[in-house]
Short mmCIF file of C-alpha atoms in Angstrom, two decimals:
data_model
loop_
_atom_site.label_atom_id
_atom_site.label_comp_id
_atom_site.label_asym_id
_atom_site.label_seq_id
_atom_site.Cartn_x
_atom_site.Cartn_y
_atom_site.Cartn_z
CA MET X 1 62.38 -11.88 59.60
CA TYR X 2 58.63 -12.39 60.00
CA TYR X 3 56.27 -9.45 60.48
CA SER X 4 52.66 -9.95 61.49
CA TYR X 5 50.33 -8.31 58.97
CA HIS X 6 47.72 -7.54 61.61
CA GLY X 7 50.34 -6.64 64.19
CA GLN X 8 51.76 -3.96 61.89
CA ILE X 9 48.30 -2.60 61.14
CA LYS X 10 47.31 -2.45 64.80
CA LYS X 11 50.58 -0.68 65.64
CA LYS X 12 49.77 1.97 63.01
CA LEU X 13 46.26 2.30 64.44
CA LYS X 14 47.59 2.74 68.00
CA ASN X 15 49.97 5.41 66.69
CA LYS X 16 46.99 7.31 65.21
CA GLU X 17 48.21 6.91 61.63
CA LEU X 18 44.81 6.07 60.14
CA LEU X 19 43.43 8.70 57.78
CA ARG X 20 40.20 7.02 56.76
CA TYR X 21 38.55 3.70 56.13
CA GLU X 22 35.84 2.25 53.94
CA TYR X 23 34.02 -1.00 53.37
CA ILE X 24 34.35 -2.47 49.88
CA ASP X 25 31.80 -5.09 48.87
CA SER X 26 33.86 -6.80 46.19
CA TYR X 27 37.65 -6.48 46.43
CA LYS X 28 39.63 -8.51 43.90
CA ASN X 29 38.80 -12.20 44.47
CA ILE X 30 38.42 -11.78 48.21
CA GLY X 31 34.90 -10.41 48.62
CA ARG X 32 33.91 -7.84 51.24
CA VAL X 33 36.80 -6.07 52.97
CA LEU X 34 37.51 -3.19 55.28
CA MET X 35 40.09 -0.96 53.57
CA LEU X 36 42.30 1.15 55.82
CA TYR X 37 44.18 4.19 54.47
CA PHE X 38 47.21 5.44 56.39
CA LYS X 39 49.14 8.72 56.52
CA ASP X 40 52.20 7.19 54.84
CA GLY X 41 50.14 6.45 51.72
CA THR X 42 49.72 2.74 52.35
CA LYS X 43 46.40 0.96 52.32
CA LYS X 44 45.64 -2.37 53.92
CA PHE X 45 42.63 -4.60 53.60
CA ILE X 46 40.98 -6.61 56.35
CA ARG X 47 38.87 -9.65 55.54
CA GLU X 48 35.31 -9.69 56.81
CA TYR X 49 35.83 -12.39 59.43
CA ARG X 50 38.36 -10.12 61.21
CA PHE X 51 36.27 -6.91 61.19
CA ILE X 52 35.32 -7.26 64.85
CA GLU X 53 38.97 -6.92 65.92
CA TYR X 54 39.13 -3.49 64.32
CA TYR X 55 35.85 -1.98 65.57
CA PRO X 56 37.41 -0.49 68.74
CA TYR X 57 39.98 1.42 66.65
CA LEU X 58 37.35 2.60 64.18
CA ASN X 59 34.98 3.65 66.97
CA GLU X 60 37.77 5.66 68.59
CA MET X 61 38.50 7.40 65.29
CA ASP X 62 34.81 8.11 64.65
CA SER X 63 34.29 9.53 68.13
CA LYS X 64 37.05 12.09 67.53
CA ASN X 65 35.59 13.28 64.20
#
């Protein structure tokens, strides 16, 4: 069965499972990423070209803190 990487992440974000996030300038051989840390202990990285998709979720989190 196929699971969408970004679909799973966005589901976790909608369910308010995000604990924190950070931008990392040099992650492995990928370059700049947005690292998301979730309540279940998982962390997921987002490549720079997809950052804009995640800004609404991050803004919502920031506005509640």
